[in-house]
């Protein structure tokens, strides 16, 4: 392999989107992925929701890149015939406290530029979703769904068209700085490999703190240490109880157990949120936890069979006792690593934000690194 101009570590939706964008105007772009195929980690284990942007404080990267990514994704899906459904979402309030929380989401959404939001009362809710039994909800029509693998396939095809190379079964286990950039080494299809690169974009998801640590960055002092936070899903059997996305107000580390239709029309419950020490995708939560939670706003859920479905693991910067933490997306030149762009803590809304993150990284590259 010739020396890479840009080495992207990780082929999830973010690494692929970044590769598709950077390879438009740059040669010798390589993507290194430890698994045998792209999208086998977080990007292949999520809800597939195109979020509107109501959940993040104004001015945060999460807010900006989610709202921008939402609009970009719908354009992209239209232009490239990627299937999607703009179903709209109801966020429901079940107590006076939750009504205040709903007001806060409305304020954040307004400041963040989320289009067409409005509060709806029980009559309107009943017309839209007869099985949802609440007095008040926040309607966000710009929320939708897509199949994440279709989106990743699109970005992958773009990278191929632009002559970027995806090296699968290639795990980066060591990084050092060398003259003019970095040397990456590890194993590729069972053999040792090493390659130099002028620029590294760390899109390693749950492994992104480890990648940053390989270069000697103090991930604890910098607040880069990840706290993996798992979410399980259950699938609802029989006639789908809802057509739209229906969420409670967020609580704890997740968005609350919600109902999300998938592209096939079937509905999943989840994800819940619990911190874990190691990453696995086995559903370990109880059916009762899910049923009890959802029964509060969709009572008919008690008539449905629900079965364990799948799980995902969030690469969270926010530990169990922390408040909101934003995405880290930055060029680490000020720490002595010219040419290193770290992306750490890219949890939800990372799927929605992916095309906007890619443009953001491209702007950093063009403005600060490209010579
Ligand atoms: C339960 C759950 C539900 C979610 N729902 C939504 C949603 O509905 N909407 C939304 O917008 N977002 C959602 N998200 C967030 C979204 O899934 C993520 O933000 C997004 O997938 C992150 O993509 P990524 O490419 O950064 O990470 P990943 O998909 O994890 O990709 C990182 C890649 O790096 C590779 N890698 C790691 N270390 C190395 C190494 N040393 N060498 C080589 N390769 C390496 C991994 O194998 C992996 O393929 C959800 C997340 C979870 C967990």
Coordinates of C-alpha atoms and ligand atoms in Angstrom, one line a residue:
X1 CA 0.0 0.0 0.0
X2 CA 1.3 3.5 -0.9
X3 CA 1.4 6.1 1.9
X4 CA -2.1 7.3 2.7
X5 CA -2.9 11.0 2.5
X6 CA -5.8 10.5 4.8
X7 CA -6.4 7.4 7.0
X8 CA -9.9 7.1 8.4
X9 CA -10.2 4.6 11.3
X10 CA -13.6 3.0 11.5
X11 CA -16.2 2.2 8.9
X12 CA -19.5 2.9 10.7
X13 CA -21.9 5.5 9.2
X14 CA -19.7 8.4 10.4
X15 CA -16.4 7.0 9.0
X16 CA -18.1 6.2 5.7
X17 CA -19.8 9.6 5.4
X18 CA -16.5 11.3 6.2
X19 CA -14.6 9.1 3.6
X20 CA -17.3 9.9 1.0
X21 CA -16.9 13.6 1.6
X22 CA -13.1 13.8 1.9
X23 CA -12.5 11.5 -1.2
X24 CA -14.4 14.0 -3.4
X25 CA -11.4 16.3 -3.5
X26 CA -8.5 14.1 -2.1
X27 CA -6.6 11.1 -3.5
X28 CA -5.2 8.3 -1.4
X29 CA -8.0 8.1 1.2
X30 CA -8.1 4.8 3.1
X31 CA -10.6 3.5 5.6
X32 CA -9.4 0.8 8.1
X33 CA -12.1 -1.4 9.6
X34 CA -11.5 -4.2 12.1
X35 CA -14.6 -6.2 11.1
X36 CA -15.2 -8.1 7.9
X37 CA -17.9 -5.5 6.7
X38 CA -18.8 -1.9 7.4
X39 CA -21.5 -1.0 9.9
X40 CA -21.2 -4.0 12.2
X41 CA -21.0 -2.0 15.5
X42 CA -23.2 0.9 16.7
X43 CA -24.2 1.9 13.2
X44 CA -25.8 -1.5 12.7
X45 CA -27.5 -1.5 16.1
X46 CA -29.7 1.5 16.4
X47 CA -33.3 2.7 15.9
X48 CA -32.8 4.1 12.4
X49 CA -34.5 7.4 13.4
X50 CA -33.8 10.6 11.6
X51 CA -34.0 12.9 14.6
X52 CA -35.4 16.4 14.5
X53 CA -33.0 18.0 17.0
X54 CA -35.2 18.8 20.0
X55 CA -33.1 16.9 22.5
X56 CA -29.9 19.0 22.6
X57 CA -29.0 22.4 24.1
X58 CA -28.8 25.2 21.6
X59 CA -25.4 25.9 20.2
X60 CA -24.1 22.3 20.9
X61 CA -22.6 20.3 18.1
X62 CA -25.3 17.7 18.6
X63 CA -28.0 20.4 18.0
X64 CA -26.4 22.0 15.0
X65 CA -25.3 18.8 13.3
X66 CA -28.6 17.0 14.0
X67 CA -30.8 19.8 12.5
X68 CA -28.5 20.2 9.5
X69 CA -28.1 16.4 9.1
X70 CA -31.9 15.9 9.2
X71 CA -32.4 18.2 6.2
X72 CA -29.4 16.8 4.4
X73 CA -30.6 13.2 4.9
X74 CA -34.0 13.8 3.4
X75 CA -32.4 15.5 0.4
X76 CA -29.9 12.7 0.0
X77 CA -32.6 10.0 0.3
X78 CA -34.7 11.8 -2.4
X79 CA -31.7 12.3 -4.7
X80 CA -30.3 8.8 -4.4
X81 CA -33.6 6.9 -4.0
X82 CA -32.7 5.6 -0.5
X83 CA -36.0 4.5 1.1
X84 CA -37.2 6.6 4.1
X85 CA -40.5 7.5 5.8
X86 CA -41.1 10.9 7.3
X87 CA -43.5 9.6 9.9
X88 CA -43.4 12.4 12.5
X89 CA -43.0 11.9 16.2
X90 CA -45.1 12.5 19.3
X91 CA -43.3 13.1 22.5
X92 CA -45.8 12.6 25.3
X93 CA -46.0 14.0 28.8
X94 CA -47.6 12.0 31.7
X95 CA -47.2 14.3 34.7
X96 CA -46.9 18.0 35.6
X97 CA -43.1 17.5 35.8
X98 CA -43.1 16.0 32.4
X99 CA -45.1 18.8 31.0
X100 CA -42.3 21.2 32.1
X101 CA -39.8 18.9 30.3
X102 CA -42.0 19.0 27.2
X103 CA -41.9 22.9 27.3
X104 CA -38.1 22.7 27.6
X105 CA -37.9 20.4 24.5
X106 CA -40.1 22.9 22.6
X107 CA -37.8 25.8 23.6
X108 CA -34.7 23.8 22.6
X109 CA -36.3 22.8 19.3
X110 CA -37.3 26.4 18.5
X111 CA -33.8 27.7 19.3
X112 CA -32.2 24.9 17.3
X113 CA -34.4 25.7 14.2
X114 CA -36.5 22.5 14.2
X115 CA -39.3 23.1 11.7
X116 CA -43.1 22.8 12.1
X117 CA -43.2 21.7 15.8
X118 CA -46.5 22.1 17.8
X119 CA -48.2 21.0 20.9
X120 CA -51.2 18.7 20.4
X121 CA -54.0 17.9 22.8
X122 CA -55.8 14.6 23.5
X123 CA -58.4 15.0 20.6
X124 CA -55.7 15.5 18.0
X125 CA -53.5 12.8 19.5
X126 CA -56.5 10.5 19.4
X127 CA -57.1 11.2 15.7
X128 CA -53.4 10.6 14.8
X129 CA -52.8 7.7 17.2
X130 CA -55.9 6.1 18.8
X131 CA -53.8 3.8 21.0
X132 CA -51.9 6.7 22.6
X133 CA -53.7 7.7 25.8
X134 CA -52.2 11.1 27.0
X135 CA -53.4 14.7 27.4
X136 CA -50.6 16.5 25.7
X137 CA -47.7 15.8 23.3
X138 CA -45.1 17.6 21.3
X139 CA -45.4 16.9 17.5
X140 CA -42.2 17.0 15.4
X141 CA -43.2 16.3 11.8
X142 CA -39.6 16.3 10.7
X143 CA -38.7 13.1 12.5
X144 CA -38.5 10.0 10.3
X145 CA -36.9 6.6 9.8
X146 CA -34.6 4.9 7.3
X147 CA -32.7 1.6 7.1
X148 CA -29.1 2.5 8.4
X149 CA -27.5 -0.2 6.2
X150 CA -29.0 1.4 3.0
X151 CA -27.5 4.7 4.0
X152 CA -24.1 3.2 4.8
X153 CA -24.2 1.4 1.5
X154 CA -24.8 4.7 -0.3
X155 CA -21.8 6.3 1.4
X156 CA -19.7 3.2 0.7
X157 CA -20.6 3.4 -3.0
X158 CA -19.6 7.1 -3.1
X159 CA -16.2 6.3 -1.6
X160 CA -15.7 3.6 -4.2
X161 CA -16.6 6.0 -7.0
X162 CA -14.1 8.4 -5.6
X163 CA -11.4 5.7 -5.5
X164 CA -11.1 5.6 -1.7
X165 CA -10.2 2.2 -0.3
X166 CA -11.9 0.3 2.5
X167 CA -9.6 -2.2 4.1
X168 CA -11.8 -4.6 6.2
X169 CA -10.5 -7.1 8.7
X170 CA -7.8 -4.5 9.4
X171 CA -7.4 -3.5 13.0
X172 CA -5.3 -0.5 14.1
X173 CA -3.5 -1.5 17.3
X174 CA -0.7 1.1 17.4
X175 CA -0.1 4.7 16.3
X176 CA 3.1 6.8 16.4
X177 CA 4.0 10.1 15.0
X178 CA 6.6 10.1 12.2
X179 CA 8.1 12.8 10.0
X180 CA 5.1 14.3 8.0
X181 CA 2.4 12.5 9.9
X182 CA 1.7 9.2 11.5
X183 CA 2.4 5.5 11.3
X184 CA -0.5 3.2 11.8
X185 CA 0.1 -0.5 12.5
X186 CA -1.8 -3.6 13.5
X187 CA -3.2 -6.7 11.8
X188 CA -4.8 -7.0 8.4
X189 CA -6.5 -10.3 7.4
X190 CA -4.3 -12.1 9.9
X191 CA -1.0 -10.5 8.8
X192 CA 0.9 -7.6 10.4
X193 CA 0.7 -4.3 8.6
X194 CA 2.0 -0.8 8.9
X195 CA 1.2 2.3 6.8
X196 CA 2.0 6.0 7.0
X197 CA -0.6 8.7 6.7
X198 CA -0.4 12.5 6.7
X199 CA -3.8 12.8 8.4
X200 CA -5.8 10.5 10.6
X201 CA -9.5 10.8 11.2
X202 CA -10.5 8.8 14.2
X203 CA -14.0 7.5 13.6
X204 CA -13.6 4.4 15.7
X205 CA -16.9 4.7 17.6
X206 CA -16.6 2.6 20.8
X207 CA -12.9 2.3 20.2
X208 CA -12.2 6.0 19.6
X209 CA -11.0 6.8 23.1
X210 CA -8.5 3.9 22.8
X211 CA -7.3 5.2 19.4
X212 CA -6.7 8.7 21.0
X213 CA -4.9 7.0 23.9
X214 CA -2.5 5.2 21.5
X215 CA -0.9 8.5 20.6
X216 CA -0.4 9.3 24.3
X217 CA -3.3 11.7 24.8
X218 CA -4.5 11.6 28.4
X219 CA -8.1 10.5 27.8
X220 CA -9.1 11.0 31.4
X221 CA -7.7 14.5 31.7
X222 CA -9.2 15.5 28.4
X223 CA -12.6 14.0 29.2
X224 CA -12.3 11.6 26.2
X225 CA -12.9 8.3 28.2
X226 CA -16.1 6.6 26.9
X227 CA -18.7 5.0 29.1
X228 CA -20.4 2.3 27.0
X229 CA -24.2 2.4 27.6
X230 CA -26.3 -0.4 26.3
X231 CA -29.9 -0.3 25.0
X232 CA -32.1 -3.4 24.4
X233 CA -35.0 -3.6 22.0
X234 CA -38.2 -5.8 22.1
X235 CA -40.4 -6.4 19.0
X236 CA -44.1 -6.0 19.1
X237 CA -46.0 -8.9 17.5
X238 CA -49.3 -8.6 15.7
X239 CA -50.9 -5.4 14.3
X240 CA -48.6 -2.4 15.0
X241 CA -50.1 -0.3 17.9
X242 CA -48.8 3.0 16.3
X243 CA -47.9 4.4 12.9
X244 CA -45.7 7.3 14.1
X245 CA -42.8 7.4 16.5
X246 CA -44.0 7.8 20.1
X247 CA -41.6 8.8 22.8
X248 CA -41.9 9.6 26.5
X249 CA -39.9 12.6 27.7
X250 CA -36.2 11.6 28.1
X251 CA -35.0 10.3 31.4
X252 CA -31.6 9.0 32.6
X253 CA -29.0 8.3 30.0
X254 CA -31.4 7.5 27.1
X255 CA -34.4 9.0 25.4
X256 CA -36.8 6.7 27.4
X257 CA -38.3 3.4 26.1
X258 CA -40.2 4.5 23.0
X259 CA -42.1 2.9 20.1
X260 CA -40.4 3.1 16.7
X261 CA -41.8 1.6 13.5
X262 CA -39.2 0.2 11.2
X263 CA -39.1 0.4 7.4
X264 CA -41.0 -2.9 7.1
X265 CA -43.8 -1.5 9.2
X266 CA -43.2 -3.5 12.3
X267 CA -42.8 -1.7 15.7
X268 CA -39.9 -2.1 18.2
X269 CA -39.9 -0.9 21.8
X270 CA -36.7 0.6 23.2
X271 CA -33.9 1.1 23.7
X272 CA -33.6 1.4 27.5
X273 CA -30.2 2.5 28.8
X274 CA -27.8 0.8 31.2
X275 CA -24.0 1.2 31.6
X276 CA -21.9 -1.9 30.8
X277 CA -18.2 -2.9 31.2
X278 CA -18.0 -4.8 28.0
X279 CA -19.7 -4.7 24.6
X280 CA -22.1 -7.4 23.5
X281 CA -25.4 -7.4 21.7
X282 CA -27.4 -9.8 23.7
X283 CA -30.8 -8.6 25.0
X284 CA -30.6 -8.9 28.8
X285 CA -33.5 -6.7 30.0
X286 CA -36.8 -8.1 31.2
X287 CA -40.0 -8.0 29.1
X288 CA -41.8 -6.6 32.2
X289 CA -39.6 -3.4 32.3
X290 CA -40.5 -2.6 28.7
X291 CA -44.2 -3.5 29.0
X292 CA -44.7 -1.5 32.3
X293 CA -42.9 1.6 30.9
X294 CA -44.9 1.7 27.6
X295 CA -48.2 0.7 29.2
X296 CA -48.2 4.2 30.8
X297 CA -49.0 5.8 27.5
X298 CA -50.0 2.9 25.2
X299 CA -52.3 0.8 27.5
X300 CA -53.1 -1.7 24.6
X301 CA -49.4 -2.9 24.7
X302 CA -50.6 -5.4 27.3
X303 CA -52.5 -7.2 24.6
X304 CA -49.4 -7.7 22.4
X305 CA -46.8 -10.3 22.6
X306 CA -43.4 -8.7 22.8
X307 CA -40.2 -10.6 22.2
X308 CA -36.4 -9.8 22.7
X309 CA -35.1 -8.3 19.4
X310 CA -31.6 -6.8 19.4
X311 CA -29.3 -4.4 21.3
X312 CA -26.9 -1.5 20.7
X313 CA -24.2 0.1 22.7
X314 CA -23.8 3.9 22.9
X315 CA -20.3 5.4 22.9
X316 CA -21.1 7.9 25.7
X317 CA -18.8 10.6 27.1
X318 CA -21.5 11.1 29.7
X319 CA -20.9 8.8 32.7
X320 CA -23.6 7.6 35.1
X321 CA -23.4 10.8 37.2
X322 CA -22.7 13.3 34.5
X323 CA -25.0 15.8 32.7
X324 CA -25.1 16.5 29.0
X325 CA -21.9 15.9 27.1
X326 CA -21.4 17.1 23.5
X327 CA -19.7 15.4 20.6
X328 CA -16.0 15.9 20.5
X329 CA -14.9 16.7 16.9
X330 CA -11.6 18.5 16.8
X331 CA -8.2 18.8 15.1
X332 CA -5.6 18.1 17.8
X333 CA -2.9 20.4 16.5
X334 CA -2.9 22.4 19.8
X335 CA -2.0 19.2 21.6
X336 CA 1.0 18.6 19.3
X337 CA -0.8 16.3 16.8
X338 CA -1.1 18.3 13.6
X339 CA -3.2 16.2 11.2
X340 CA -5.1 14.2 13.8
X341 CA -8.9 14.8 13.9
X342 CA -10.6 13.0 16.8
X343 CA -14.3 12.2 16.7
X344 CA -15.3 10.9 20.2
X345 CA -18.6 10.3 21.9
X346 CA -20.6 10.1 18.6
X347 CA -23.7 8.6 20.2
X348 CA -27.2 9.6 19.1
X349 CA -27.9 11.6 17.0
X350 CA -24.8 10.4 15.1
X351 CA -26.7 8.6 12.4
X352 CA -28.9 11.6 11.7
X353 CA -25.9 14.0 11.9
X354 CA -23.5 11.8 9.7
X355 CA -23.7 13.9 6.5
X356 CA -23.3 17.1 8.5
X357 CA -20.4 15.7 10.5
X358 CA -18.7 14.7 7.3
X359 CA -19.0 18.4 6.0
X360 CA -17.8 19.6 9.4
X361 CA -14.7 17.4 9.2
X362 CA -14.1 18.4 5.6
X363 CA -14.2 22.1 6.7
X364 CA -11.6 21.4 9.4
X365 CA -9.4 19.5 6.9
X366 CA -9.6 22.2 4.2
X367 CA -9.2 25.1 6.7
X368 CA -6.5 23.7 9.0
X369 CA -4.7 20.8 7.5
X370 CA -4.7 20.8 3.7
X371 CA -1.5 22.2 2.2
Ligands
LIG1 C1 -29.2 1.8 20.9 C2 -28.9 2.9 20.0 C3 -29.8 3.6 19.3 C4 -29.5 4.7 18.5 N1 -30.5 5.3 17.7 C5 -30.2 6.3 16.9 C6 -31.2 6.9 16.0 O1 -32.3 6.4 16.0 N2 -30.8 7.9 15.3 C7 -29.6 8.5 15.3 O2 -29.3 9.5 14.7 N3 -28.6 7.9 16.1 C8 -28.9 6.8 16.8 N4 -27.9 6.2 17.6 C9 -26.5 6.7 17.4 C10 -25.8 6.2 16.2 O3 -26.1 4.8 16.0 C11 -24.3 6.4 16.3 O4 -24.1 7.8 16.6 C12 -23.6 6.1 15.0 O5 -23.9 4.8 14.5 C13 -22.1 6.2 15.2 O6 -21.4 5.8 14.1 P1 -19.9 5.7 14.1 O7 -19.5 5.4 12.7 O8 -19.3 6.8 14.8 O9 -19.6 4.4 15.0 P2 -19.6 2.9 14.7 O10 -20.8 2.5 13.9 O11 -19.4 2.1 16.0 O12 -18.3 2.6 13.8 C14 -17.0 2.6 14.3 C15 -16.2 1.6 13.6 O13 -14.9 1.6 14.0 C16 -14.4 0.3 14.0 N5 -13.2 0.3 14.8 C17 -13.1 0.5 16.2 N6 -11.8 0.4 16.6 C18 -11.1 0.1 15.5 C19 -9.7 -0.1 15.3 N7 -8.8 -0.1 16.3 N8 -9.3 -0.4 14.1 C20 -10.1 -0.5 13.0 N9 -11.5 -0.3 13.2 C21 -11.9 0.0 14.4 C22 -15.5 -0.5 14.5 O14 -15.4 -1.9 14.2 C23 -16.7 0.2 13.9 O15 -17.1 -0.5 12.7 C24 -28.2 5.1 18.4 C25 -27.2 4.4 19.1 C26 -27.5 3.4 19.9 C27 -26.4 2.6 20.6

